[in-house]
mmCIF file of C-alpha atoms and ligand atoms in Angstrom:
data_model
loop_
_atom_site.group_PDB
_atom_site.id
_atom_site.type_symbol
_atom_site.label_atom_id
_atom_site.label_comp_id
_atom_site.label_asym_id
_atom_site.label_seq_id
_atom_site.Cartn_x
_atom_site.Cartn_y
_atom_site.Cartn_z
ATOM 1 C CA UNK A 17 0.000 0.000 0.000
ATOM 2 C CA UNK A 18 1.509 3.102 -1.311
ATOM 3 C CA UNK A 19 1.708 5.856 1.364
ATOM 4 C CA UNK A 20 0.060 9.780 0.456
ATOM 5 C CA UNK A 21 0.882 12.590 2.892
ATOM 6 C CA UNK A 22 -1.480 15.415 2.059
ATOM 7 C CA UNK A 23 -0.285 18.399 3.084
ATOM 8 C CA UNK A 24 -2.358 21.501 3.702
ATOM 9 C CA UNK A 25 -4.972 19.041 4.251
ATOM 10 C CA UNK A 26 -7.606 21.293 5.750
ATOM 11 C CA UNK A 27 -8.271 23.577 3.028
ATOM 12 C CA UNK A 28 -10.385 23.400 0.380
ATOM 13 C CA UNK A 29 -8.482 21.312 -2.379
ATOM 14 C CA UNK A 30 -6.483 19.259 0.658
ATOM 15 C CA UNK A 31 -10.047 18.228 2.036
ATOM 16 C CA UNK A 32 -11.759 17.581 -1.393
ATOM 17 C CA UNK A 33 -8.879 15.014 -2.119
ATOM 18 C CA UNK A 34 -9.077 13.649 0.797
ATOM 19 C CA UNK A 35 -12.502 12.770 0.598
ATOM 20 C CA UNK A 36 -12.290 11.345 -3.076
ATOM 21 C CA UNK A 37 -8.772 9.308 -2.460
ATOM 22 C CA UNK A 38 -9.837 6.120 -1.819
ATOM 23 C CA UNK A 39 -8.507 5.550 1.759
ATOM 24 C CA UNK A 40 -8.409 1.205 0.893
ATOM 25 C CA UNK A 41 -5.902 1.608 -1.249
ATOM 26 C CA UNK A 42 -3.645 4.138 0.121
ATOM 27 C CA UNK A 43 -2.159 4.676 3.170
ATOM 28 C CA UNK A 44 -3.242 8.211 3.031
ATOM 29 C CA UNK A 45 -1.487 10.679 6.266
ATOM 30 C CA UNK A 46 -2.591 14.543 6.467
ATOM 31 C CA UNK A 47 -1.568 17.331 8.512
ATOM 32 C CA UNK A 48 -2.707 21.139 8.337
ATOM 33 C CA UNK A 49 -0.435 24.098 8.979
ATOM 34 C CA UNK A 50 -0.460 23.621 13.095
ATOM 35 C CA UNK A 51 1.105 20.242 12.847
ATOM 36 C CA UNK A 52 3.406 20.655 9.453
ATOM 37 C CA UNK A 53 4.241 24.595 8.886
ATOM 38 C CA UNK A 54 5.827 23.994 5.240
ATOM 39 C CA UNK A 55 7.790 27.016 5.507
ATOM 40 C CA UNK A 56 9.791 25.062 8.407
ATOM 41 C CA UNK A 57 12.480 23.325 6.772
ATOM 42 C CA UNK A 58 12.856 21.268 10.063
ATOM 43 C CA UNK A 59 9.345 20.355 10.710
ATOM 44 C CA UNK A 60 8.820 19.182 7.210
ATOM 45 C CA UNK A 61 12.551 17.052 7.397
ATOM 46 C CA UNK A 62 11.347 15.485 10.800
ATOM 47 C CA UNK A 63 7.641 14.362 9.732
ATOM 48 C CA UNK A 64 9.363 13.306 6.205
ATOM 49 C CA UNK A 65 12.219 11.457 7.935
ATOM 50 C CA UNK A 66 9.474 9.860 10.494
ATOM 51 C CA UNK A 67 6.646 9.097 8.074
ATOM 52 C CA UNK A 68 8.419 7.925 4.862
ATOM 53 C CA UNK A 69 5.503 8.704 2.231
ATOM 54 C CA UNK A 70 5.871 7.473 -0.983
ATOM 55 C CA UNK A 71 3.927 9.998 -2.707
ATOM 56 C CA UNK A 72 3.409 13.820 -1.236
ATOM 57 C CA UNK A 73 0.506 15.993 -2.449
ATOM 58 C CA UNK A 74 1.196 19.890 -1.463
ATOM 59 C CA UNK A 75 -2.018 21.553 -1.519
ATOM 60 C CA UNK A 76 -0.996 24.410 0.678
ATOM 61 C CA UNK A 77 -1.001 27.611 -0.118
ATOM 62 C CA UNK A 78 -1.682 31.356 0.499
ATOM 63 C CA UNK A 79 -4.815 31.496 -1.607
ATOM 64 C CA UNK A 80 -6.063 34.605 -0.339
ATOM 65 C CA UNK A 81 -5.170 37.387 -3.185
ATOM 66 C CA UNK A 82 -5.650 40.293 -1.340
ATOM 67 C CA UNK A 83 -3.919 38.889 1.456
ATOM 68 C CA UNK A 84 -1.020 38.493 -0.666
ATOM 69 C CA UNK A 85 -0.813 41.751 -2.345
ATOM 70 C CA UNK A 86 -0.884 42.893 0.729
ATOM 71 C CA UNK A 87 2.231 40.863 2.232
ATOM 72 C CA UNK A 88 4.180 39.670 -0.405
ATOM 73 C CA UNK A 89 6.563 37.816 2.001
ATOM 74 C CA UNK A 90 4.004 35.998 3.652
ATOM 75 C CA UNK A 91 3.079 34.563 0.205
ATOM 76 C CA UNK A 92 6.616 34.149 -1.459
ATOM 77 C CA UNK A 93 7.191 32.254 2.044
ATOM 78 C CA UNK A 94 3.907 29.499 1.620
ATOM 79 C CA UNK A 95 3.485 29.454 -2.077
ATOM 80 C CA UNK A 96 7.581 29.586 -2.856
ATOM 81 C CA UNK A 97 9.673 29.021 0.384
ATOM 82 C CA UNK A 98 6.847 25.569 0.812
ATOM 83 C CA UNK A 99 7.505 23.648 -2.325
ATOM 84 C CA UNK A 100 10.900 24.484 -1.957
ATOM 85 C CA UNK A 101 11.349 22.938 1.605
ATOM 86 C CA UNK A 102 9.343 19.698 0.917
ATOM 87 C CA UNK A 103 11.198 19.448 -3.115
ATOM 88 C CA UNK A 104 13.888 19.126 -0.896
ATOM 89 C CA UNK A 105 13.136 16.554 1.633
ATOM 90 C CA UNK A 106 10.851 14.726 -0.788
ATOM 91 C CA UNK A 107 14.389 14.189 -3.514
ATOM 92 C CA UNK A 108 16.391 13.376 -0.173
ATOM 93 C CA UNK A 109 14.427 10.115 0.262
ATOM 94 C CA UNK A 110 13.533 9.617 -3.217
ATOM 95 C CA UNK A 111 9.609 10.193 -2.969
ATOM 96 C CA UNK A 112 7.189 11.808 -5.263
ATOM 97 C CA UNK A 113 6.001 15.308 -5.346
ATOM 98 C CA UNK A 114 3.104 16.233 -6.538
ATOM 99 C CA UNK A 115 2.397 20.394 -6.252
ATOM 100 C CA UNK A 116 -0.948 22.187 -6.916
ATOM 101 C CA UNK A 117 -0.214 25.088 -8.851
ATOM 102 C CA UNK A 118 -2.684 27.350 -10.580
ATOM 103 C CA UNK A 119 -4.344 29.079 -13.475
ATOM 104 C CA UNK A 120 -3.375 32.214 -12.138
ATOM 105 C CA UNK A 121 0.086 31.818 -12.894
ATOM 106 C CA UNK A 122 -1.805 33.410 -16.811
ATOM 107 C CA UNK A 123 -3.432 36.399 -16.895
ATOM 108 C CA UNK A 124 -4.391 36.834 -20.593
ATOM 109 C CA UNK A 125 -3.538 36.795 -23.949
ATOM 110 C CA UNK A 126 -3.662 38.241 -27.297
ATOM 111 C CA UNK A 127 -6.095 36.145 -28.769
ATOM 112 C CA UNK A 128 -8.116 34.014 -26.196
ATOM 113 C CA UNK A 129 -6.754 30.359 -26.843
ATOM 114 C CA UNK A 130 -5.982 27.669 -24.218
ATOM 115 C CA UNK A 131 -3.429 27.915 -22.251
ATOM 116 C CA UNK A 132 -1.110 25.135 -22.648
ATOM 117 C CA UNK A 133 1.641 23.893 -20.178
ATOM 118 C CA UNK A 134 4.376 24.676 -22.793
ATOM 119 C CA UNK A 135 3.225 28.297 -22.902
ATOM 120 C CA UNK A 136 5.392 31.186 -20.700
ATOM 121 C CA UNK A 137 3.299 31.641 -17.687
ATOM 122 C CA UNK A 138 2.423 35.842 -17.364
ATOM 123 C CA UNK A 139 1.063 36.231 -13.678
ATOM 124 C CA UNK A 140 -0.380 39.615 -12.910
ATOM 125 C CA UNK A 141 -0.575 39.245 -8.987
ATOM 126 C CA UNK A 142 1.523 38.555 -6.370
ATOM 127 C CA UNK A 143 -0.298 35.129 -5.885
ATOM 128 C CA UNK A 144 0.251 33.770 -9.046
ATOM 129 C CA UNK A 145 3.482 35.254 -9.366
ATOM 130 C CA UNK A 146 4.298 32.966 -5.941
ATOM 131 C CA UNK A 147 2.688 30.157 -7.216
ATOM 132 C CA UNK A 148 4.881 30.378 -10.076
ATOM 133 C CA UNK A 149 7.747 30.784 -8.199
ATOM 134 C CA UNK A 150 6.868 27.719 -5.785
ATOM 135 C CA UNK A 151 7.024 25.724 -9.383
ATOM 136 C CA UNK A 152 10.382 27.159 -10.144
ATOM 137 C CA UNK A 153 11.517 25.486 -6.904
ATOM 138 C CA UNK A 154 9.933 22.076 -7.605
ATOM 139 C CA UNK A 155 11.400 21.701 -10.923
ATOM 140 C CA UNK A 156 14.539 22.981 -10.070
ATOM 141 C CA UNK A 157 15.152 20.766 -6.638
ATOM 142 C CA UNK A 158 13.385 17.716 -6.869
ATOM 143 C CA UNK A 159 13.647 14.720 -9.830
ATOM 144 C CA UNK A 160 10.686 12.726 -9.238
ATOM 145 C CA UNK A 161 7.745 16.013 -9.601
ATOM 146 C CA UNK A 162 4.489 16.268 -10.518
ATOM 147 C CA UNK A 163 3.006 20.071 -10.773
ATOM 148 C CA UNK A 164 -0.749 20.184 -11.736
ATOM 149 C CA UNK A 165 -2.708 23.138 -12.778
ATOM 150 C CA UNK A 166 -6.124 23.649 -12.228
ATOM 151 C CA UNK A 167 -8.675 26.177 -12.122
ATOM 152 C CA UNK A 168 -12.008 27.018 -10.206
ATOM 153 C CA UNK A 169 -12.366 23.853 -8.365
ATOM 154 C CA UNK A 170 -15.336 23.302 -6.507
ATOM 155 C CA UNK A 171 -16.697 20.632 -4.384
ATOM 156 C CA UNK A 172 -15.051 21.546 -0.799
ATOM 157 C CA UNK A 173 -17.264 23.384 1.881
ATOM 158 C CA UNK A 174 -16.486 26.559 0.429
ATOM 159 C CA UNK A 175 -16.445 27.383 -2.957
ATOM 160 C CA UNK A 176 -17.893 29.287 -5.661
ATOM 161 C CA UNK A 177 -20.577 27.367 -5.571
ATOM 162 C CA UNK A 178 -21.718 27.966 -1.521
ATOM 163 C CA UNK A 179 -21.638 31.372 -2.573
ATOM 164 C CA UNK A 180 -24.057 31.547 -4.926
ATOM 165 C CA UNK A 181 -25.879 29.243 -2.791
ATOM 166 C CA UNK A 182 -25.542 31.159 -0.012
ATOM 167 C CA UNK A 183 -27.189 34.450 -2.066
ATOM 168 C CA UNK A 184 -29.929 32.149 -3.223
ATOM 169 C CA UNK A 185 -30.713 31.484 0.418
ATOM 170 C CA UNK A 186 -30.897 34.555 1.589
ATOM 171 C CA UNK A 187 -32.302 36.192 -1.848
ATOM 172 C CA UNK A 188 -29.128 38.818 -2.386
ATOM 173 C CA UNK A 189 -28.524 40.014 -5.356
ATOM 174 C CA UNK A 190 -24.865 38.428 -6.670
ATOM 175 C CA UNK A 191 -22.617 41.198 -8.849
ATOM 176 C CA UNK A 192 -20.626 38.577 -11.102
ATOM 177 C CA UNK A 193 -18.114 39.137 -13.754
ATOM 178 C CA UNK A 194 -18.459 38.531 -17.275
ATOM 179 C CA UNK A 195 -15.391 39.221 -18.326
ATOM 180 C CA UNK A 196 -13.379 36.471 -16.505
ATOM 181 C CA UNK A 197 -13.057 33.247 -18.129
ATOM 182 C CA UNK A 198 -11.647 30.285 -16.788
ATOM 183 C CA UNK A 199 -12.660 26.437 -16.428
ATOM 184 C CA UNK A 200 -14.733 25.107 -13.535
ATOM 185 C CA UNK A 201 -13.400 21.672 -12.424
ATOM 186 C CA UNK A 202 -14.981 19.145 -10.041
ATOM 187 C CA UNK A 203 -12.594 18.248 -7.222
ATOM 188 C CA UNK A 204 -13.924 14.577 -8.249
ATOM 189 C CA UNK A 205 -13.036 14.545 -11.381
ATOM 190 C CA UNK A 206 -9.395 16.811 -10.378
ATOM 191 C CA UNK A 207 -8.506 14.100 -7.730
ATOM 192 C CA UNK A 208 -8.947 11.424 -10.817
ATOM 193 C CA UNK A 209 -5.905 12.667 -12.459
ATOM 194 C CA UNK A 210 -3.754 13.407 -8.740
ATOM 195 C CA UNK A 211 -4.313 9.403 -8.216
ATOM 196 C CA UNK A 212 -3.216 8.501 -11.477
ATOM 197 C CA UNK A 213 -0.276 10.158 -10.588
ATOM 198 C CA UNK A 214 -0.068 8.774 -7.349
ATOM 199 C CA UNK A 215 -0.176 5.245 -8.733
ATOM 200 C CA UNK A 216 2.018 5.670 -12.384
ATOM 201 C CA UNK A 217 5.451 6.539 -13.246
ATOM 202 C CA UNK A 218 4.834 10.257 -15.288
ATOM 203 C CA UNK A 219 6.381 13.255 -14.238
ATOM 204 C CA UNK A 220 6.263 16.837 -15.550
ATOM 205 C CA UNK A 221 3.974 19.744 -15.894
ATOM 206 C CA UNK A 222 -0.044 18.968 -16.408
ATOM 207 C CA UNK A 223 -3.074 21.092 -16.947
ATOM 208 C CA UNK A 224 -5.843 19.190 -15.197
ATOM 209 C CA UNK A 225 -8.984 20.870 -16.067
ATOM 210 C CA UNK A 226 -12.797 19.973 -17.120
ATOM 211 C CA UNK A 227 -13.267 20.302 -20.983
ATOM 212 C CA UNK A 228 -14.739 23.722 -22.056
ATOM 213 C CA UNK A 229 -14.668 27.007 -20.178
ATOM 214 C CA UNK A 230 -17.177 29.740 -19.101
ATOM 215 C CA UNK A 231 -17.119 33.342 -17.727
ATOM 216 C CA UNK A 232 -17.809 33.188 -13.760
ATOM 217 C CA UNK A 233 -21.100 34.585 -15.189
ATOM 218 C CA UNK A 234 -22.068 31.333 -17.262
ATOM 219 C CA UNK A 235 -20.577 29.573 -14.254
ATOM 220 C CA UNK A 236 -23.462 30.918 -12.135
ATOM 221 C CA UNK A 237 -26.443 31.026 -14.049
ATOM 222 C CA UNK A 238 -25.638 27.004 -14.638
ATOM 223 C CA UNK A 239 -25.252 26.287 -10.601
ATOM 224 C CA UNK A 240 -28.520 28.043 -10.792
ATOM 225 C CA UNK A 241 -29.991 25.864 -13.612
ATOM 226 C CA UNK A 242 -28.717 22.754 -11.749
ATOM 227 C CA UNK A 243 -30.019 23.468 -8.227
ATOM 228 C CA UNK A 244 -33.867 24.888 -10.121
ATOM 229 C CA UNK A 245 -33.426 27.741 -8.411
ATOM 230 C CA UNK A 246 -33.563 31.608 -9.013
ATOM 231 C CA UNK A 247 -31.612 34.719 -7.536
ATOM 232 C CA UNK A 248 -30.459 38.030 -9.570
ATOM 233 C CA UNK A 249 -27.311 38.105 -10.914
ATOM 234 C CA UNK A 250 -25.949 41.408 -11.717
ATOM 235 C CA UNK A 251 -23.253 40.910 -14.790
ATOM 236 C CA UNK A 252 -20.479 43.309 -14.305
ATOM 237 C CA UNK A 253 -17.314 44.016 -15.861
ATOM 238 C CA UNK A 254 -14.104 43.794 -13.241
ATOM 239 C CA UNK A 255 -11.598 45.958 -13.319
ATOM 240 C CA UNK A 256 -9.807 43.691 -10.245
ATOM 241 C CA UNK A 257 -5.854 44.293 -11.764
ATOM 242 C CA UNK A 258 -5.563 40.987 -9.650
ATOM 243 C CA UNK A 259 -7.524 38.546 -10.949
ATOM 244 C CA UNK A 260 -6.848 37.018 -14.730
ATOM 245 C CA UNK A 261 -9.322 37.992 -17.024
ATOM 246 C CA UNK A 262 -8.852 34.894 -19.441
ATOM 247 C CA UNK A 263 -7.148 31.865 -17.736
ATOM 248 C CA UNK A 264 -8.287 28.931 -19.444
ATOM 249 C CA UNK A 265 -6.355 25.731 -19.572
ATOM 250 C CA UNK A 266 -5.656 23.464 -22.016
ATOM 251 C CA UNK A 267 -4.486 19.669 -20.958
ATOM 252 C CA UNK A 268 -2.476 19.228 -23.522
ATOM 253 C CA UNK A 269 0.038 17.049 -21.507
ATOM 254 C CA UNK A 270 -2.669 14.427 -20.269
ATOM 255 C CA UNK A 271 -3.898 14.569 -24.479
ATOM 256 C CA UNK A 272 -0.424 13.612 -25.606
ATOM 257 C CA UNK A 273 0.163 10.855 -22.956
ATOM 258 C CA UNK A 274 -3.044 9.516 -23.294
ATOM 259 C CA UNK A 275 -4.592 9.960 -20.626
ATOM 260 C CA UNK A 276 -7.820 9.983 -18.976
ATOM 261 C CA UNK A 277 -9.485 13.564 -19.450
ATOM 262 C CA UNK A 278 -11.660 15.227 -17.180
ATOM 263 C CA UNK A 279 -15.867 15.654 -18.010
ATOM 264 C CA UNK A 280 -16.927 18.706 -19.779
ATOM 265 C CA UNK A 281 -17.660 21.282 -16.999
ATOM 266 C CA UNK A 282 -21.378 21.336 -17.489
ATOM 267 C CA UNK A 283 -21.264 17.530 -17.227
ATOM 268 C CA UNK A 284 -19.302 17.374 -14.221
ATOM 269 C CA UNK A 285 -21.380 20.164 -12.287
ATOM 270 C CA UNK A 286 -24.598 18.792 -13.283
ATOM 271 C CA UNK A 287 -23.292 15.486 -11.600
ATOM 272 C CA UNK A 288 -21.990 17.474 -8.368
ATOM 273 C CA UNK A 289 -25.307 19.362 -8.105
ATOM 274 C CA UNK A 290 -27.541 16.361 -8.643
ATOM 275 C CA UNK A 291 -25.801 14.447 -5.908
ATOM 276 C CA UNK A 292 -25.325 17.281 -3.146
ATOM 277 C CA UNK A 293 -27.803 19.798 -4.293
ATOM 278 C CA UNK A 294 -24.895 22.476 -3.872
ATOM 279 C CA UNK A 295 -24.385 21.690 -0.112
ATOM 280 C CA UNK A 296 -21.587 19.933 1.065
HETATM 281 N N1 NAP B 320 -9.349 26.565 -4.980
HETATM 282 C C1 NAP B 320 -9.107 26.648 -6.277
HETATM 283 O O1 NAP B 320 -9.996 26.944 -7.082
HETATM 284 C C2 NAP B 320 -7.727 26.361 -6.807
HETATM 285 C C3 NAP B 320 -7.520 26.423 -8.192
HETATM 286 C C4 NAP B 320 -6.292 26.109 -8.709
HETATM 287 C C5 NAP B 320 -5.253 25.742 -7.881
HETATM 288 N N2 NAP B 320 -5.445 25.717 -6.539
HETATM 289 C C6 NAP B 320 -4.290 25.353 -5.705
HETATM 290 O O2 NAP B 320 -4.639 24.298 -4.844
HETATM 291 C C7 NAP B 320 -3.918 24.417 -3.621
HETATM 292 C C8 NAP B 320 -4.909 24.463 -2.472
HETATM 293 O O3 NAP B 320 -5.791 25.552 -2.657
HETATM 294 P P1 NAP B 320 -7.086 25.732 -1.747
HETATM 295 O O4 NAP B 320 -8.080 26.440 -2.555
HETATM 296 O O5 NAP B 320 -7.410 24.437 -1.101
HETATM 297 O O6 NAP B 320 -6.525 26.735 -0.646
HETATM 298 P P2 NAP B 320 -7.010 26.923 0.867
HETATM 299 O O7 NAP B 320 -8.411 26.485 1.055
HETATM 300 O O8 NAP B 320 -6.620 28.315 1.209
HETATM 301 O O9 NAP B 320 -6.106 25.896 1.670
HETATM 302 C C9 NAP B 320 -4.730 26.090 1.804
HETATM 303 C C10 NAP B 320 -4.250 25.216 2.925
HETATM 304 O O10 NAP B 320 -2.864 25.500 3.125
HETATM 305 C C11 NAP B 320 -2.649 25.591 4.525
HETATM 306 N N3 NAP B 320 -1.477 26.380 4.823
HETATM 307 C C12 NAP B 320 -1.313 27.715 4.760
HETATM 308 N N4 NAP B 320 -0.084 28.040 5.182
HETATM 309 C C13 NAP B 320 0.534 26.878 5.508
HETATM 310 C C14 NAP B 320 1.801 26.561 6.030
HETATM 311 N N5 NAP B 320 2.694 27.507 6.276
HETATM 312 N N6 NAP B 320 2.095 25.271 6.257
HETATM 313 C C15 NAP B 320 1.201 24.291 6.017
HETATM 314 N N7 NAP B 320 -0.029 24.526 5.528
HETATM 315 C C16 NAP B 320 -0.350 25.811 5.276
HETATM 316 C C17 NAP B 320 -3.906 26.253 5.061
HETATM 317 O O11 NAP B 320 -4.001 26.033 6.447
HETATM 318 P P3 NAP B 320 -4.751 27.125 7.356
HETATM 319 O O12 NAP B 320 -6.158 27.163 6.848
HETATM 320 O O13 NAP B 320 -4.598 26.568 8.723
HETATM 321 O O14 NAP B 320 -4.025 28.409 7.130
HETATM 322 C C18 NAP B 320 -4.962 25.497 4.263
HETATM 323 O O15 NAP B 320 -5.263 24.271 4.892
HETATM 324 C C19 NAP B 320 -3.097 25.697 -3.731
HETATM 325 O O16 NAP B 320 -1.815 25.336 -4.182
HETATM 326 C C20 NAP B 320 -3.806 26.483 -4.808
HETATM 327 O O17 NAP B 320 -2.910 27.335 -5.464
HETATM 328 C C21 NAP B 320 -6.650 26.020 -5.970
#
């Protein structure tokens, strides 16, 4: 039995793994920031040198972009400083890395195609420039590296999707952009491609996205069309410098290798919705 440590296992993408890595066939450990600060070089040596995984997933991160525009230390140190520490340990006993990295590390181009992972990544915030840095570190320290990007993942307890849940409840008016495009991908279907990876001998840089994309706009009014239920939603233009305004993926890495390729989004969602209703 193959052993996982999930790190950054409390937040949103850490949790949604969790929950949709089958536990029978791994040996799956997790620890959140209190027990395994990833910024620590010694904490992370000590729980490496004590647990032994044969596979690490790092889904920590400073997500928060305001939070990281406004201390760009405290995100170089998580999103950069992180992957670096545990690319580190992870090459010093020969295990696996596999990083969660981001469609923010693109902001937009000329002509709105996909994104593919041989393109030059163009952040525009300090998160994505972070998160790009953080994959710097894995490629440069560690030989045995995964780094998947994805985009608008949902299924955790909070998501896009509670929000506009959340506005349906309570009948408020949602402001949503329609001039942000990106692809929304089921944690389900996401955690699909981390286990192949867990389980097969591929290394490299992979988009791991649903097929399609949408503007957060389209996003909404189809959570709304999948839960039958109405609320306004105000389309606005954003002007938030932080945010990418076209960040769609293409997996052109799992296409050429073959591999298994995530639902379209519509698909996927309408599968999410129909078997929580929107609430996790
Ligand atoms: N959510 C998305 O739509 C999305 C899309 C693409 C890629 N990703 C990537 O997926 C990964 C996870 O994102 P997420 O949305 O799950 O973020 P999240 O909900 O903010 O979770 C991040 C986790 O990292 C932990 N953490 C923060 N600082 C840490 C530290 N110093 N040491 C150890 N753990 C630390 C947090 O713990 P505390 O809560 O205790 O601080 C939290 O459990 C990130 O790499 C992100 O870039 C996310």
């Amino acid at each position: 039995m193959k052993k996982v440590w999930i790190v950054g296992a409390s937040g949103r993408v850490g949790s949604a793994l969790l929950k949709q890595l089958d536990c029978l066939k791994y040996e799956i450990m997790v620890t959140d920031a209190t027990e395994v600060d990833v910024t620590n070089r010694e904490d992370v040596n000590s729980y490496m040198k004590i647990s032994r995984p044969d596979v690490v997933i790092n889904c920590a991160g400073l997500t928060d972009l305001d939070a990281c525009e406004a201390d760009p230390d405290a995100a170089y140190r998580v999103n950069a400083i992180g992957p670096r520490n545990l690319a580190m340990a992870c090459d010093r006993i020969e295990c696996k890395l596999i990083q969660l990295s981001t469609d923010d590390i693109f902001a937009q181009n000329e002509d709105g195609h996909p994104y593919n992972e041989f393109e030059q990544a163009n952040p525009r915030s300090v998160y994505g420039r972070s998160k790009y840095a953080g994959e710097r570190m894995v490629t440069a320290l560690s030989t045995r590296f995964v780094i998947i990007r994805s985009s608008w993942i949902y299924g955790t307890r909070v998501d896009f999707i509670s929000k506009v849940c959340n506005a349906v409840k309570t009948q408020t008016p949602l402001e949503v952009p329609i001039n942000q495009y990106a692809v929304p991908t089921s944690a389900k279907e996401l955690a699909r491609v981390v286990a192949y990876f867990i389980d097969h001998d591929l290394y490299g840089v992979y988009h791991a996205v649903c097929q399609g994309s949408c503007s957060r706009y389209e996003f909404a009014k189809e959570i709304l069309k999948g839960i039958g239920k109405e609320v306004e939603l105000i389309p606005v233009n954003t002007t938030d410098e932080a945010r990418p305004l076209y960040s769609v993926l293409d997996n052109m890495m799992l296409r050429l290798d073959g591999l298994h390729q995530p639902a379209e989004w519509k698909a996927a969602l309408a599968e999410y919705l129909s078997e929580t209703g929107g609430n996790e």
